[in-house]
Short mmCIF file of C-alpha atoms and ligand atoms in Angstrom, two decimals:
data_model
loop_
_atom_site.label_atom_id
_atom_site.label_comp_id
_atom_site.label_asym_id
_atom_site.label_seq_id
_atom_site.Cartn_x
_atom_site.Cartn_y
_atom_site.Cartn_z
CA MET E 1 6.34 -30.58 1.09
CA GLY E 2 6.20 -30.55 -2.85
CA ARG E 3 8.24 -27.83 -5.64
CA HIS E 4 7.18 -24.41 -5.06
CA GLY E 5 6.58 -25.26 -1.23
CA LYS E 6 3.28 -26.54 -1.73
CA ARG E 7 1.54 -29.08 -0.04
CA ALA E 8 1.47 -32.89 -1.06
CA ASP E 9 -2.13 -33.00 -1.45
CA MET E 10 -1.89 -30.16 -3.92
CA ILE E 11 -3.11 -31.45 -7.75
CA VAL E 12 -0.40 -30.81 -10.47
CA HIS E 13 -1.53 -30.02 -13.96
CA GLN E 14 1.54 -29.08 -15.27
CA GLU E 15 5.70 -29.26 -13.54
CA GLN E 16 7.23 -26.70 -16.35
CA PRO E 17 5.66 -24.40 -16.20
CA PHE E 18 4.07 -25.53 -12.49
CA ASN E 19 0.36 -25.82 -12.22
CA ALA E 20 -1.83 -27.00 -9.28
CA GLU E 21 -4.97 -26.76 -8.33
CA SER E 22 -5.82 -26.97 -4.66
CA ASP E 23 -7.35 -30.06 -3.25
CA LEU E 24 -11.09 -29.25 -1.82
CA ALA E 25 -9.73 -29.66 1.85
CA ALA E 26 -7.82 -27.04 1.64
CA LEU E 27 -10.56 -24.77 0.68
CA ALA E 28 -12.81 -25.33 3.56
CA GLU E 29 -11.28 -22.69 5.21
CA PRO E 30 -12.23 -19.22 4.53
CA LEU E 31 -8.91 -18.13 3.94
CA THR E 32 -7.10 -20.53 1.66
CA PRO E 33 -3.34 -21.52 3.25
CA THR E 34 -0.90 -20.27 0.84
CA ASP E 35 1.63 -23.62 0.89
CA ALA E 36 -2.20 -25.40 0.05
CA PHE E 37 -3.20 -22.06 -2.90
CA TYR E 38 -3.41 -22.98 -6.79
CA VAL E 39 -0.57 -21.45 -8.67
CA ARG E 40 -1.82 -20.64 -12.60
CA GLY E 41 1.72 -19.53 -14.64
CA HIS E 42 2.28 -19.53 -18.01
CA GLY E 43 6.19 -19.42 -17.82
CA GLU E 44 9.48 -20.52 -15.81
CA VAL E 45 8.51 -17.98 -12.54
CA PRO E 46 11.58 -15.02 -12.89
CA ASP E 47 13.78 -15.29 -10.48
CA LEU E 48 13.68 -11.46 -9.63
CA ASP E 49 16.21 -9.82 -7.06
CA PRO E 50 13.90 -7.31 -4.33
CA GLY E 51 17.29 -5.19 -4.16
CA THR E 52 17.41 -4.25 -7.45
CA TRP E 53 13.66 -4.54 -8.92
CA ARG E 54 11.98 -1.61 -10.26
CA LEU E 55 8.47 -1.16 -10.87
CA ARG E 56 8.53 1.35 -14.65
CA VAL E 57 5.12 3.71 -14.42
CA HIS E 58 4.96 5.11 -17.22
CA GLY E 59 2.10 5.89 -20.68
CA ALA E 60 -0.46 8.41 -20.69
CA ALA E 61 0.77 10.65 -18.08
CA GLU E 62 2.24 13.66 -16.58
CA ARG E 63 5.70 11.85 -14.76
CA GLU E 64 7.27 8.43 -16.03
CA LEU E 65 8.30 6.74 -12.57
CA GLY E 66 10.81 4.64 -11.88
CA LEU E 67 9.57 3.20 -8.56
CA SER E 68 12.15 0.24 -5.56
CA LEU E 69 10.49 -2.05 -3.14
CA ALA E 70 11.80 0.64 -0.74
CA THR E 71 9.88 3.86 -2.04
CA LEU E 72 6.84 1.64 -3.11
CA ARG E 73 6.92 0.39 1.08
CA GLU E 74 8.02 4.07 2.17
CA ALA E 75 5.76 7.01 -0.57
CA PHE E 76 2.55 4.90 0.32
CA GLN E 77 0.43 3.96 2.89
CA GLU E 78 0.20 0.62 3.36
CA ARG E 79 -3.06 -1.36 2.81
CA GLU E 80 -4.77 -4.57 3.49
CA VAL E 81 -7.03 -6.78 1.87
CA THR E 82 -8.89 -10.25 2.23
CA ALA E 83 -10.06 -11.46 -1.87
CA THR E 84 -10.65 -14.47 -4.01
CA LEU E 85 -8.46 -14.65 -6.61
CA GLN E 86 -10.66 -17.44 -9.76
CA CYS E 87 -9.11 -18.64 -12.65
CA ALA E 88 -11.27 -17.99 -15.56
CA GLY E 89 -10.46 -21.98 -16.46
CA ASN E 90 -11.31 -23.05 -12.65
CA ARG E 91 -13.74 -26.15 -13.22
CA ARG E 92 -12.67 -26.40 -17.11
CA ALA E 93 -12.93 -30.39 -16.65
CA GLY E 94 -16.67 -30.49 -15.96
CA LEU E 95 -16.74 -28.14 -20.12
CA ILE E 96 -13.82 -31.00 -21.17
CA GLY E 97 -17.05 -33.46 -20.11
CA ILE E 98 -19.12 -32.70 -22.13
CA ARG E 99 -16.29 -31.52 -25.26
CA ASP E 100 -13.02 -32.48 -25.06
CA ILE E 101 -11.21 -28.99 -25.39
CA PRO E 102 -6.70 -30.24 -25.78
CA GLY E 103 -4.34 -28.37 -25.27
CA GLU E 104 -6.34 -26.78 -22.48
CA ALA E 105 -6.00 -27.97 -18.31
CA PRO E 106 -9.03 -29.96 -17.28
CA TRP E 107 -9.02 -27.60 -14.02
CA GLY E 108 -10.81 -29.02 -11.19
CA PRO E 109 -12.49 -26.80 -8.97
CA GLY E 110 -9.81 -25.89 -7.14
CA ALA E 111 -8.66 -22.78 -9.26
CA THR E 112 -9.57 -20.75 -6.98
CA GLY E 113 -8.60 -19.16 -3.46
CA THR E 114 -8.92 -16.92 -1.00
CA ALA E 115 -5.97 -14.46 0.61
CA THR E 116 -5.01 -11.71 2.57
CA TRP E 117 -3.07 -9.13 0.67
CA THR E 118 -0.81 -6.03 1.46
CA GLY E 119 0.42 -3.74 -0.49
CA VAL E 120 0.04 -0.31 -1.63
CA ALA E 121 -2.96 1.05 -4.07
CA LEU E 122 -2.59 1.16 -7.15
CA ALA E 123 -4.18 4.16 -6.96
CA ASP E 124 -1.48 6.08 -5.01
CA VAL E 125 1.14 5.11 -7.60
CA LEU E 126 -1.08 5.91 -9.99
CA ALA E 127 -1.91 9.14 -8.86
CA LEU E 128 1.77 10.07 -8.36
CA ALA E 129 2.26 9.72 -12.33
CA GLY E 130 -1.02 11.41 -13.30
CA PRO E 131 -2.85 9.72 -15.33
CA ARG E 132 -3.39 12.31 -18.45
CA PRO E 133 -7.05 12.72 -20.10
CA GLU E 134 -6.52 10.79 -22.57
CA ALA E 135 -6.46 7.90 -20.67
CA GLU E 136 -8.11 4.86 -20.37
CA HIS E 137 -7.50 1.70 -19.17
CA VAL E 138 -3.91 0.56 -17.01
CA GLY E 139 -1.51 -1.91 -18.70
CA PHE E 140 0.55 -4.40 -16.40
CA VAL E 141 3.58 -6.76 -17.70
CA GLY E 142 5.32 -9.41 -16.02
CA ALA E 143 9.38 -10.34 -16.25
CA ASP E 144 7.81 -13.58 -17.77
CA VAL E 145 8.19 -14.65 -20.49
CA ALA E 146 5.51 -16.91 -21.76
CA PRO E 147 6.07 -19.61 -24.81
CA GLU E 148 3.10 -20.50 -25.55
CA ALA E 149 1.99 -16.88 -27.09
CA ARG E 150 2.66 -16.06 -30.49
CA PRO E 151 5.26 -14.21 -31.31
CA ALA E 152 6.50 -14.65 -27.74
CA GLN E 153 6.14 -12.59 -25.16
CA ARG E 154 5.85 -11.65 -21.16
CA PHE E 155 2.83 -11.94 -19.39
CA GLY E 156 0.21 -8.89 -19.35
CA GLY E 157 -3.65 -7.31 -18.59
CA SER E 158 -4.51 -4.26 -18.49
CA ILE E 159 -7.91 -2.86 -16.77
CA PRO E 160 -10.01 -0.33 -17.39
CA LEU E 161 -8.42 3.39 -15.38
CA ALA E 162 -12.10 3.73 -13.01
CA LYS E 163 -10.88 0.29 -11.71
CA ALA E 164 -7.59 1.07 -11.33
CA SER E 165 -8.20 4.27 -9.76
CA ARG E 166 -10.32 1.91 -6.49
CA PRO E 167 -8.54 1.59 -3.44
CA GLU E 168 -8.82 -1.91 -3.21
CA VAL E 169 -6.47 -2.61 -6.29
CA LEU E 170 -3.19 -3.34 -4.85
CA LEU E 171 0.27 -3.84 -5.93
CA ALA E 172 0.89 -6.38 -2.89
CA TRP E 173 4.12 -8.08 -1.41
CA GLU E 174 2.28 -10.25 1.16
CA MET E 175 0.13 -13.05 1.57
CA ASN E 176 -1.22 -13.59 4.26
CA GLY E 177 0.88 -12.06 6.33
CA GLU E 178 3.61 -13.43 4.62
CA PRO E 179 6.29 -12.44 1.98
CA LEU E 180 5.08 -12.97 -1.67
CA ARG E 181 6.55 -16.18 -2.54
CA PRO E 182 8.38 -16.55 -5.89
CA VAL E 183 5.60 -18.67 -7.78
CA HIS E 184 3.09 -16.58 -6.22
CA GLY E 185 4.63 -13.47 -7.74
CA ALA E 186 7.58 -11.81 -5.87
CA PRO E 187 7.91 -9.40 -4.85
CA VAL E 188 6.14 -7.79 -6.26
CA ARG E 189 2.41 -8.88 -7.91
CA VAL E 190 -1.34 -6.24 -8.71
CA VAL E 191 -4.32 -8.07 -7.20
CA VAL E 192 -7.18 -6.55 -8.92
CA PRO E 193 -10.51 -8.18 -7.02
CA GLY E 194 -13.27 -9.08 -8.80
CA TYR E 195 -11.83 -10.10 -11.26
CA ILE E 196 -10.12 -13.15 -13.28
CA GLY E 197 -7.67 -14.52 -12.56
CA ALA E 198 -5.05 -13.60 -15.19
CA ARG E 199 -5.36 -9.28 -14.09
CA SER E 200 -3.52 -10.05 -11.64
CA VAL E 201 0.02 -9.83 -13.10
CA LYS E 202 2.82 -11.84 -11.02
CA TRP E 203 6.14 -10.66 -10.89
CA LEU E 204 5.11 -6.96 -12.02
CA GLU E 205 7.39 -4.44 -13.54
CA GLU E 206 5.87 -2.30 -15.60
CA ILE E 207 2.59 -0.70 -15.26
CA GLU E 208 1.47 1.61 -18.56
CA ILE E 209 -1.21 3.96 -18.54
CA ARG E 210 -3.20 3.91 -22.22
CA PRO E 211 -5.72 5.15 -24.39
CA THR E 212 -7.04 1.41 -24.84
CA PRO E 213 -7.11 -2.10 -23.63
CA TRP E 214 -3.98 -3.38 -23.32
CA PRO E 215 -2.63 -5.13 -26.64
CA GLY E 216 -0.54 -8.81 -25.40
CA TYR E 217 -1.71 -12.05 -26.68
CA PHE E 218 -3.45 -13.11 -22.85
CA GLN E 219 -6.27 -10.53 -23.81
CA ASP E 220 -6.57 -10.21 -27.15
CA VAL E 221 -6.11 -13.34 -27.94
CA VAL E 222 -6.87 -15.73 -25.58
CA TYR E 223 -9.27 -14.97 -21.28
CA ARG E 224 -12.26 -14.28 -24.14
CA LEU E 225 -14.95 -16.16 -24.41
CA LEU E 226 -15.48 -17.58 -28.20
CA PRO E 227 -19.23 -18.86 -29.75
CA GLU E 228 -19.20 -22.34 -29.42
CA ASP E 229 -18.42 -22.36 -33.04
CA GLY E 230 -15.22 -20.12 -32.71
CA VAL E 231 -11.40 -19.87 -33.41
CA PRO E 232 -9.31 -18.11 -30.84
CA GLY E 233 -7.27 -14.78 -33.44
CA ALA E 234 -7.10 -11.33 -32.15
CA GLY E 235 -10.04 -9.50 -30.57
CA LEU E 236 -12.29 -12.10 -31.52
CA GLY E 237 -14.91 -12.82 -28.10
CA MET E 238 -15.85 -11.57 -25.78
CA PRO E 239 -12.63 -10.26 -23.48
CA LEU E 240 -13.10 -11.65 -19.67
CA GLY E 241 -12.77 -9.12 -16.94
CA LEU E 242 -15.38 -9.67 -14.48
CA VAL E 243 -15.59 -13.16 -12.66
CA ALA E 244 -19.26 -14.06 -12.79
CA LEU E 245 -20.92 -15.29 -10.28
CA ASN E 246 -19.62 -19.33 -9.08
CA SER E 247 -20.38 -22.22 -5.93
CA ASP E 248 -18.77 -25.37 -5.00
CA VAL E 249 -19.76 -27.91 -2.62
CA VAL E 250 -16.94 -29.11 0.13
CA THR E 251 -17.53 -31.69 1.84
CA PRO E 252 -18.35 -34.01 1.24
CA ARG E 253 -17.14 -35.26 -1.98
CA ASN E 254 -19.24 -36.24 -5.33
CA GLY E 255 -19.15 -40.71 -4.60
CA ASP E 256 -18.66 -40.57 -0.93
CA THR E 257 -20.48 -42.60 0.77
CA VAL E 258 -22.09 -41.21 4.28
CA PRO E 259 -24.24 -42.22 7.33
CA ALA E 260 -27.99 -41.75 6.63
CA GLY E 261 -29.73 -39.02 9.00
CA SER E 262 -28.38 -35.67 9.46
CA LEU E 263 -25.39 -34.62 6.80
CA CYS E 264 -23.67 -30.72 6.91
CA VAL E 265 -22.34 -30.35 3.23
CA ARG E 266 -20.13 -27.49 3.44
CA GLY E 267 -19.26 -24.59 0.77
CA HIS E 268 -17.74 -21.70 -0.89
CA ALA E 269 -19.61 -19.42 -3.22
CA PHE E 270 -18.03 -16.44 -5.09
CA ALA E 271 -19.90 -13.68 -6.89
CA GLY E 272 -17.27 -11.16 -8.34
CA GLY E 273 -17.30 -7.86 -10.04
CA GLU E 274 -18.95 -5.79 -7.51
CA ARG E 275 -21.45 -8.15 -6.88
CA HIS E 276 -22.26 -10.80 -3.57
CA VAL E 277 -23.19 -13.18 -2.32
CA THR E 278 -27.36 -12.69 -1.14
CA ARG E 279 -27.98 -16.85 -0.70
CA VAL E 280 -27.29 -20.30 -1.92
CA ASP E 281 -30.41 -23.07 -2.18
CA VAL E 282 -29.40 -26.81 -2.48
CA SER E 283 -31.87 -29.61 -3.59
CA LEU E 284 -32.24 -32.96 -3.76
CA ASP E 285 -34.58 -33.43 -6.01
CA GLY E 286 -33.24 -30.61 -8.01
CA ALA E 287 -36.96 -29.18 -7.50
CA SER E 288 -37.06 -28.04 -4.18
CA TRP E 289 -34.89 -26.00 -2.67
CA SER E 290 -33.61 -24.82 0.99
CA THR E 291 -31.30 -21.54 2.32
CA ALA E 292 -27.85 -22.24 3.98
CA GLU E 293 -26.60 -20.46 6.35
CA LEU E 294 -23.65 -17.70 4.89
CA LEU E 295 -20.66 -18.51 7.20
CA ASP E 296 -18.32 -15.48 8.73
CA ASP E 297 -18.21 -11.69 6.10
CA GLN E 298 -14.69 -11.20 4.64
CA GLY E 299 -15.67 -7.67 3.32
CA PRO E 300 -16.56 -7.30 0.13
CA TRP E 301 -14.00 -9.50 -2.21
CA ALA E 302 -13.59 -12.35 -0.09
CA TRP E 303 -15.67 -15.44 -1.55
CA ARG E 304 -19.01 -16.81 1.46
CA GLN E 305 -17.99 -19.55 2.77
CA TRP E 306 -22.03 -21.65 3.43
CA ARG E 307 -23.37 -24.56 5.52
CA ILE E 308 -26.73 -26.54 5.76
CA VAL E 309 -27.60 -29.55 7.24
CA LEU E 310 -29.56 -32.20 5.10
CA ASP E 311 -31.40 -35.24 6.07
CA LEU E 312 -31.11 -37.99 3.76
CA ALA E 313 -32.51 -40.77 3.94
CA PRO E 314 -30.60 -44.59 2.45
CA GLY E 315 -30.27 -44.89 -0.59
CA GLU E 316 -28.48 -42.60 -3.50
CA HIS E 317 -28.91 -38.91 -3.43
CA ASP E 318 -28.12 -36.04 -5.77
CA ILE E 319 -26.74 -32.94 -3.96
CA VAL E 320 -27.79 -29.70 -6.66
CA VAL E 321 -26.25 -26.10 -5.36
CA ARG E 322 -27.30 -22.43 -6.88
CA ALA E 323 -25.65 -19.35 -5.52
CA TRP E 324 -27.98 -16.52 -6.03
CA ASP E 325 -25.99 -12.50 -6.16
CA SER E 326 -26.67 -9.52 -5.65
CA SER E 327 -27.71 -8.59 -9.10
CA ALA E 328 -30.40 -11.75 -8.66
CA ALA E 329 -28.87 -13.50 -10.76
CA THR E 330 -27.74 -17.41 -9.89
CA GLN E 331 -26.12 -19.99 -11.66
CA PRO E 332 -26.70 -21.55 -14.99
CA GLU E 333 -27.77 -24.70 -14.65
CA SER E 334 -25.99 -26.75 -17.05
CA GLU E 335 -22.22 -27.25 -17.88
CA ALA E 336 -23.66 -28.17 -21.73
CA ALA E 337 -24.91 -24.42 -22.74
CA LEU E 338 -21.74 -23.52 -21.62
CA TRP E 339 -18.68 -25.44 -23.99
CA ASN E 340 -16.57 -22.61 -25.32
CA PRO E 341 -13.61 -23.18 -26.75
CA LYS E 342 -11.17 -22.62 -24.97
CA GLY E 343 -13.09 -24.15 -21.04
CA TYR E 344 -13.65 -20.66 -19.19
CA VAL E 345 -16.37 -19.41 -17.03
CA ASN E 346 -17.86 -22.90 -15.78
CA ASN E 347 -20.51 -21.49 -13.15
CA ALA E 348 -22.95 -24.44 -13.95
CA ARG E 349 -25.17 -25.07 -10.76
CA PRO E 350 -22.74 -28.23 -8.90
CA HIS E 351 -23.50 -31.27 -8.49
CA LEU E 352 -22.41 -34.10 -6.80
CA ARG E 353 -23.25 -37.71 -6.06
CA VAL E 354 -23.28 -39.21 -2.32
CA HIS E 355 -24.80 -42.83 -1.19
CA ALA E 356 -26.12 -42.83 2.37
CA VAL E 357 -26.21 -45.78 4.16
N1 MTE I 1 3.55 -12.69 -14.94
C1 MTE I 1 2.13 -13.49 -14.54
N2 MTE I 1 1.28 -13.23 -14.20
C2 MTE I 1 0.32 -14.03 -13.67
C3 MTE I 1 0.07 -15.18 -14.55
C4 MTE I 1 1.70 -15.25 -15.50
O1 MTE I 1 0.96 -16.11 -15.66
N3 MTE I 1 2.05 -14.29 -15.50
N4 MTE I 1 -0.69 -15.87 -14.55
C5 MTE I 1 -2.49 -14.89 -14.44
C6 MTE I 1 -3.34 -16.09 -14.54
S1 MTE I 1 -4.03 -17.12 -15.43
C7 MTE I 1 -3.52 -16.89 -12.81
S2 MTE I 1 -5.57 -17.31 -12.52
C8 MTE I 1 -3.24 -16.12 -12.18
C9 MTE I 1 -2.81 -16.65 -10.71
O2 MTE I 1 -2.86 -16.59 -9.49
P1 MTE I 1 -1.65 -17.53 -8.77
O3 MTE I 1 -0.62 -18.68 -9.61
O4 MTE I 1 -0.86 -16.53 -7.46
O5 MTE I 1 -2.68 -17.97 -8.40
O6 MTE I 1 -1.29 -14.97 -11.37
C10 MTE I 1 -2.43 -14.12 -13.27
N5 MTE I 1 -1.23 -13.55 -13.12
MO1 MO I 2 -5.83 -18.15 -15.21
#
């Protein structure tokens, strides 16, 4: 067992703060095992005592609240949601392959995973606080200080009040049926299904109901999509929120040698936002496509696993995948067209080369 209770096959990008992605093998299951779930942190993991922990709820609200973990558990109805988390930097390595992105971790396709989260609906807590008419956004602040931020500050972000008022957004204390681990945000984190991972604030200490989006570094400066020649700065570029349609192949792996004949190709696809995956196509020649079988439906907030059996002649093959979502959008063809200075949202069609013998 590695650091933070993680499996030895995790791909560690940084030890301090700990940043690691799942090996593809861990993404083959409908639910990602907790000991293989990716970790993205901007500062040290804070050591919070669940006994003295308080959640402060304030801002554009009728009442200010100070809630202990015991109160959260007793005063509100417990809920469970199966949701995929995906970092905006997932698959950045593909963009770095086009042009370097200095200072950013070269995440492969393992900065995503799906878990069952248990807690209470943020909506129920907001209802008790009573948002005032000017309230439009809900900001979250974690306990961790992120040294990379200018000025240094705690990690935070916000989502629109309309999303925050929906039952799927949780204040969660359990992940996959076990108490939330410190590295994943214990004692309580936010889980915002359909939004980039950055909005699912870990080590939650403060909720601020606001008329405007969160003005902190992690929403106003970074986690924004800049034009190709852009430089990060306050309010520049477009804020990322809803996850874009994405997919990946889990098996076989790029570069594998496989027996000629029948080959089972498996992967996952996630639509993001309020969309769902409607179809996954696979091609061997980039021109004609076959439809994959969609596996277990784990509800509207989770990825969809898929599989297809291909018939491979001996030789080299380039397998390409394109997922489609309920807005009838499909994935862009080329990574080159998606390059951006911070390396976010690489949702190009995955390609892999296999050698059949
Ligand atoms: N407090 C806090 N919350 C945070 C972060 C952080 O650095 N600090 N990182 C965010 C980012 S960018 C992502 S992708 C997810 C990752 O969640 P995980 O580490 O549980 O997989 O947490 C988000 N919540
Ligand atoms: Mo992230």
